Coordinates of C-alpha atoms in Angstrom, one line a residue:
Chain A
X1 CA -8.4 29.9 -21.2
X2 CA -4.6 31.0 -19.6
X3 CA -3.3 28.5 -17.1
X4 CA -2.9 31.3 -14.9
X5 CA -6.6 32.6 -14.7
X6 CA -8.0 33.3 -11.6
X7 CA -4.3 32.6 -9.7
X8 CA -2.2 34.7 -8.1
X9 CA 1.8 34.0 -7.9
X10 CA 3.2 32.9 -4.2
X11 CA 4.9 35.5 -2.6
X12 CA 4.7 36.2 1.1
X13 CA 3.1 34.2 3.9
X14 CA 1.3 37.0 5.0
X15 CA -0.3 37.2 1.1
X16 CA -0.8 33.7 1.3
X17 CA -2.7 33.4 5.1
X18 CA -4.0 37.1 6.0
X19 CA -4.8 38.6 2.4
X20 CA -7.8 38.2 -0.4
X21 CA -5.1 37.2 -3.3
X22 CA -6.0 33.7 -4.1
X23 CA -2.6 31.5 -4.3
X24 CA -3.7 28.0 -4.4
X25 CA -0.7 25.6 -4.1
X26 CA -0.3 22.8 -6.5
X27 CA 1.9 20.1 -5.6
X28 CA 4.8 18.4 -7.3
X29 CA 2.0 16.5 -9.9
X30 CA -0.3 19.9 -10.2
X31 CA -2.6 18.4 -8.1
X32 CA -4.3 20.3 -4.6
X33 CA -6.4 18.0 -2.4
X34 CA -10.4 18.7 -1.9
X35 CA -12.5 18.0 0.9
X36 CA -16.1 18.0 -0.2
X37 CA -19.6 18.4 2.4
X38 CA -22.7 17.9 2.5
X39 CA -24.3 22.2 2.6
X40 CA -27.1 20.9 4.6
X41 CA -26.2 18.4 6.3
X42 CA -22.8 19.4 7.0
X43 CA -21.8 15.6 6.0
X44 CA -17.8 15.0 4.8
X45 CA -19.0 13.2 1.4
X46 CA -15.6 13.0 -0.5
X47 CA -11.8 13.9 -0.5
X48 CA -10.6 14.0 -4.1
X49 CA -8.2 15.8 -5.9
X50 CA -8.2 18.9 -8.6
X51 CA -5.5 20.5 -11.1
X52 CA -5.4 23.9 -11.8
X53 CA -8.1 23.1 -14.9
X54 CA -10.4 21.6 -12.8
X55 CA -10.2 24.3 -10.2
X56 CA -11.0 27.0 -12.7
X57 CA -13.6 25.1 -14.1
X58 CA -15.5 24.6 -10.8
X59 CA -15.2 28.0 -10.2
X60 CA -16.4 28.7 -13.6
X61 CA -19.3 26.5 -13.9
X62 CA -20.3 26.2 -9.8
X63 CA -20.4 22.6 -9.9
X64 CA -17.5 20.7 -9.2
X65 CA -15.3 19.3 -11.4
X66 CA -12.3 17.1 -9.9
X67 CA -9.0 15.5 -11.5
X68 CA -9.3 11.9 -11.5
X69 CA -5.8 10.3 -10.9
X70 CA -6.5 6.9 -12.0
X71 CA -7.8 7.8 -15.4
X72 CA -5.6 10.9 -15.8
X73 CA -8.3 13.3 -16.9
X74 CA -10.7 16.1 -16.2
X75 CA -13.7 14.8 -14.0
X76 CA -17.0 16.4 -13.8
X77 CA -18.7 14.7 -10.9
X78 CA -21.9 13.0 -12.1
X79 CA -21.9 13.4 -15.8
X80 CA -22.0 9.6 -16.2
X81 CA -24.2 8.9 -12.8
X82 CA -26.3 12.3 -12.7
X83 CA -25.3 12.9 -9.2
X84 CA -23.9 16.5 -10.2
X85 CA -22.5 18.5 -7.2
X86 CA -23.9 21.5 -7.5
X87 CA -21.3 24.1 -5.6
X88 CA -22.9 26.3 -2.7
X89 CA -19.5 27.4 -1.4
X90 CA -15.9 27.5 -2.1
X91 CA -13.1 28.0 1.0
X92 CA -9.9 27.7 0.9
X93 CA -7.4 27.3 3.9
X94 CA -4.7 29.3 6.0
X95 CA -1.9 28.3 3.6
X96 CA -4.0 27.4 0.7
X97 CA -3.2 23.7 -0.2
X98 CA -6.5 22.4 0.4
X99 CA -9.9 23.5 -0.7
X100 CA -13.3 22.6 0.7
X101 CA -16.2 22.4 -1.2
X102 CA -20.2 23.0 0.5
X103 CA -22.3 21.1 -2.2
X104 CA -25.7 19.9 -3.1
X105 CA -25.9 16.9 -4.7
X106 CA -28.8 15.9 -7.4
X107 CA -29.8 11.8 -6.2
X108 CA -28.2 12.6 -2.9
X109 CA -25.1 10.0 -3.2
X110 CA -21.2 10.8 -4.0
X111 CA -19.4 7.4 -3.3
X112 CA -19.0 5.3 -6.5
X113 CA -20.2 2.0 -4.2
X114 CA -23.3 3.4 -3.8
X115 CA -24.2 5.1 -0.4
X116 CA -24.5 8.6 0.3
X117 CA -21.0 9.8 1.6
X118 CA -18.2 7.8 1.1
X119 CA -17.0 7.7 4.4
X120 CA -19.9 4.8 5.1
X121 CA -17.6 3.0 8.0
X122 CA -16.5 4.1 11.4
X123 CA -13.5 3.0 12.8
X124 CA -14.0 2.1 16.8
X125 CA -10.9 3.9 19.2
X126 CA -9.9 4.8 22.6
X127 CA -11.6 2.7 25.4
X128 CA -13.1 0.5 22.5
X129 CA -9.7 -0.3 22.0
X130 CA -8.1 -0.9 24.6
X131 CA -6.1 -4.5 24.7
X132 CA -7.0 -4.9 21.4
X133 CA -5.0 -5.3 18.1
X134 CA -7.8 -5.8 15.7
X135 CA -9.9 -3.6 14.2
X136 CA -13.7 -4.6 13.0
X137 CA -15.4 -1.5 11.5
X138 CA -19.2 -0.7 11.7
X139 CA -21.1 0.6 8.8
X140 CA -23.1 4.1 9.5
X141 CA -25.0 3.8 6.3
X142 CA -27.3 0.7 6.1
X143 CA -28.9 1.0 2.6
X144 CA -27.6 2.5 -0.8
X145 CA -28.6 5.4 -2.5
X146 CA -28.3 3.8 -6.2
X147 CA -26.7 0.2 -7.9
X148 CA -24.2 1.3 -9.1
X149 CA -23.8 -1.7 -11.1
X150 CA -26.9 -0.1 -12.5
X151 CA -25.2 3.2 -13.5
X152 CA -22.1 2.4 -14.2
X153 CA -22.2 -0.9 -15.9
X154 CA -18.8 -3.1 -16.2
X155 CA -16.9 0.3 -16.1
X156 CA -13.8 -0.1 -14.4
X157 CA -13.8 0.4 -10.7
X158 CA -11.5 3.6 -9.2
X159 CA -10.8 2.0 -6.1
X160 CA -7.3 0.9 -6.3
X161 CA -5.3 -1.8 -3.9
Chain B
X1 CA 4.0 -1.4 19.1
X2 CA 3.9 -3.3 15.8
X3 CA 4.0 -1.3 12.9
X4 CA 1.1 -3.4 11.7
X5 CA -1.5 -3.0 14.9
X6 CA -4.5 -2.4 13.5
X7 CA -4.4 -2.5 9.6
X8 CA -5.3 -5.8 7.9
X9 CA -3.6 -5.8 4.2
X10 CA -5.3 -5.2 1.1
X11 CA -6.5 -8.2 -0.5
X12 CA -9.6 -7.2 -2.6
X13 CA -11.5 -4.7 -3.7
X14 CA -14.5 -6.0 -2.0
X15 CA -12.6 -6.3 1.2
X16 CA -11.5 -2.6 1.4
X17 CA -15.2 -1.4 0.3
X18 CA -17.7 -4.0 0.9
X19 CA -16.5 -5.4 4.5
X20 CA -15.6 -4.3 8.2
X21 CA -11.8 -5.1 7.7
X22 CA -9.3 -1.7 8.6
X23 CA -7.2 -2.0 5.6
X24 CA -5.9 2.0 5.2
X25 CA -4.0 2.9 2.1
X26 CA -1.0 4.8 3.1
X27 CA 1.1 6.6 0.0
X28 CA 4.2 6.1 -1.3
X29 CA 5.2 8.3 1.5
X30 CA 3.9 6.8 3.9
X31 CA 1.0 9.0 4.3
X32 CA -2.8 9.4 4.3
X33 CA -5.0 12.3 4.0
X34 CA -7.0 13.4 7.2
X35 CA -10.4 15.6 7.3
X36 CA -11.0 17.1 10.4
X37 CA -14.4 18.7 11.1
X38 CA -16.2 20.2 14.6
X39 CA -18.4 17.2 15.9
X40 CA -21.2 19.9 16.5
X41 CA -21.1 22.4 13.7
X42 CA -20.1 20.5 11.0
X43 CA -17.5 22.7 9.8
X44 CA -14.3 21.6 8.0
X45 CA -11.5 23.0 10.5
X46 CA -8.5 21.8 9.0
X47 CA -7.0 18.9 6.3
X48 CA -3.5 17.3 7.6
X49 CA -1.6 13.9 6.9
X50 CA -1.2 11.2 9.6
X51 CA 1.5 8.2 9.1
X52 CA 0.8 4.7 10.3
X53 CA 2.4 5.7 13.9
X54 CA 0.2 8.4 13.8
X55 CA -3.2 6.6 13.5
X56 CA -2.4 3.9 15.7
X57 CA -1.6 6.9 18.7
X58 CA -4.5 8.3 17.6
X59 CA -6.6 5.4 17.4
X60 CA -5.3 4.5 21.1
X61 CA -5.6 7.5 22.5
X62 CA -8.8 9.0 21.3
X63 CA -7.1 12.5 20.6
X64 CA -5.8 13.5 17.2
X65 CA -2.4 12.9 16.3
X66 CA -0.9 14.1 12.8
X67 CA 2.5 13.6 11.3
X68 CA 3.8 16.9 10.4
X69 CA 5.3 17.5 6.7
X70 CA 6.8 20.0 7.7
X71 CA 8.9 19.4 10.3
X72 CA 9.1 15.1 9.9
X73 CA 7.6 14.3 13.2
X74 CA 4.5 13.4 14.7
X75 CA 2.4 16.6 16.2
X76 CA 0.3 15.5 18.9
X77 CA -2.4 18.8 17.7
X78 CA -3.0 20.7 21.0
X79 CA 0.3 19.4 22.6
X80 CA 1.8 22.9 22.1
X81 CA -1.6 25.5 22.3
X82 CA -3.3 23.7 24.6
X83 CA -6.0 23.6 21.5
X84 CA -6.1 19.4 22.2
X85 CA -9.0 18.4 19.4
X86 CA -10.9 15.4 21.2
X87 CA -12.0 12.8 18.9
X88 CA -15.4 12.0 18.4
X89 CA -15.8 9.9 15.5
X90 CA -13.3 8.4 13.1
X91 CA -14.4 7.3 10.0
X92 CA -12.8 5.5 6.3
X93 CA -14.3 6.3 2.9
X94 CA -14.6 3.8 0.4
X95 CA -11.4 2.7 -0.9
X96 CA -9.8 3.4 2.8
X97 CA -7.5 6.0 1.4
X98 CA -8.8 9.3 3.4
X99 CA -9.8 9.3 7.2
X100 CA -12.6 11.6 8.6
X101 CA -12.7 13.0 11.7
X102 CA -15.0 14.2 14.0
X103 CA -13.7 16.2 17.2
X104 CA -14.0 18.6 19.2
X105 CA -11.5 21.6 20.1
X106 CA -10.8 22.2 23.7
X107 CA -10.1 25.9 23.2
X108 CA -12.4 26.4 19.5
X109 CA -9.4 27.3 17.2
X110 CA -7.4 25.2 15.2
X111 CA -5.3 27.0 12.3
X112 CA -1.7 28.2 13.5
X113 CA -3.3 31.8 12.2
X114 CA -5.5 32.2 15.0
X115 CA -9.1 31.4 13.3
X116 CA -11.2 28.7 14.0
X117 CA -11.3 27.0 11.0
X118 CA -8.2 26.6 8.7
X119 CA -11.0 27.4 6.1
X120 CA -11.4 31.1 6.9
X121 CA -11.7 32.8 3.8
X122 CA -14.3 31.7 0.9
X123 CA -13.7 32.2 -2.9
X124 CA -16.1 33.7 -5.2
X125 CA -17.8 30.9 -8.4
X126 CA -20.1 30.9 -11.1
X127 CA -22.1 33.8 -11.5
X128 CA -19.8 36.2 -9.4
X129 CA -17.2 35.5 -11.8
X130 CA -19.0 36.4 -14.9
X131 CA -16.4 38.1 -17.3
X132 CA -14.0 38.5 -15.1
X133 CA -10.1 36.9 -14.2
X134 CA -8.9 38.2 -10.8
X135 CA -10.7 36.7 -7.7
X136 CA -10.8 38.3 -4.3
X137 CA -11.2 36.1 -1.5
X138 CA -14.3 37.1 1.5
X139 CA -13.1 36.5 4.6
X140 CA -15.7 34.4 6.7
X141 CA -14.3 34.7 10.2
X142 CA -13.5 38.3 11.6
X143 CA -12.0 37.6 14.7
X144 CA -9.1 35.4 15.5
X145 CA -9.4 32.8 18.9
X146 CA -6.5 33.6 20.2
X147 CA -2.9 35.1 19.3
X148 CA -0.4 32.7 17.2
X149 CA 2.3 35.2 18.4
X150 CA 1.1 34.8 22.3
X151 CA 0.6 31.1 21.8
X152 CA 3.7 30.1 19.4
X153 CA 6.3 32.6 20.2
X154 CA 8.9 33.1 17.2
X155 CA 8.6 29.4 16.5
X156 CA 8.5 28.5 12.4
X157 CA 5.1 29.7 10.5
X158 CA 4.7 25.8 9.2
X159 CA 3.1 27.4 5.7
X160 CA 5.0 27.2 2.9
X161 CA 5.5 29.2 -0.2

């Protein structure tokens, strides 16, 4: 498969913000950020990362396959934990740096802890706030979906300090 | 302001995903990733970076504040269109490297192009794609909200090439 399939050079602003050419922009490490939802629910369920491989093989397959920067490889959501993201629209923004993804999800979780999204916490502002320095944060997701000591074993966790 | 109001450090990886501490991962620039979606449709309007100044204001003041790549400075959104985005809901994912947020526009618009959403144009997958290499992206919004030229002037198109 060319590198360059599906990807149209850089040229103008206006191509790049009022036109159909499809320039994604990869940054310095090849990478372009994702934001991923929920198609029914409209839910934010990830922000992840994909290289130009991964973005031509989401668009390929229609489900998504991400770049995974701790392990340095190709990532096909859910081909270890069966929770596969099955693509129901692609967008990409005004200067085309950032894609968002409308998926379904098979098991209906995406965060490797277990719960549905992985934005599971709130963080309290404004009037909350005020006077204080602290910050306690308040769970929005009570149960989890899966174990995922179950599905993933002793495999190493992503999160990274 | 302390640098450090708010954010607890990162001790564990049970601490950043299992408990209620605030303990954001900002990268080697100094940055984090921000989703920002419409409180009542759900849509993604736009994905931006804010610094620690950035989510402390933000935090305090209950209105989204940004730190602009582009021009090195914190962008108080709205502060210039009038397009203030008034937050709702903040939330952390798992490993506390990405904030969500949930607003609402005064105004409805939020990309510098004039369009609601950032994410204005959709990209054709899977079986749209069969056998072919060249993609054409389907615009999803038809009208612009307002002007950029009315409501920016000759001021620098932030997109970059």
């Amino acid at each position: 498969m060319s590198k360059e399939k599906y990807f149209e050079e850089r040229k103008t602003v206006q191509q790049v913000e009022e036109s159909i050419s499809f320039a994604p922009k990869f940054d310095k490490n090849g990478l372009i950020p994702v934001v991923t939802t929920d198609y029914k629910s409209g839910e934010t369920l990830m922000h992840a990362y994909m290289n130009k491989e991964a973005l031509q093989k989401t668009i390929q397959l229609g489900e998504a396959v991400y770049y995974s920067r701790s392990r340095k490889t190709l990532w096909h959501k859910g081909k270890v934990s069966g929770l596969i993201q099955t693509i129901k629209e692609i967008r990409i923004d005004d200067d085309q740096d950032c894609v968002w993804l409308r998926v379904n999800i098979k098991g209906g979780a995406s965060s490797h802890v277990g719960y549905r999204s992985c934005f599971y916490r709130s963080v309290p502002f404004g009037k909350l706030m005020k006077g204080k320095t602290k910050i306690a944060l308040r769970f929005t997701e009570t149960e989890k979906v899966f174990d995922p000591k179950e599905i993933y074993g002793d495999s190493h966790n992503p999160t990274k300090l």
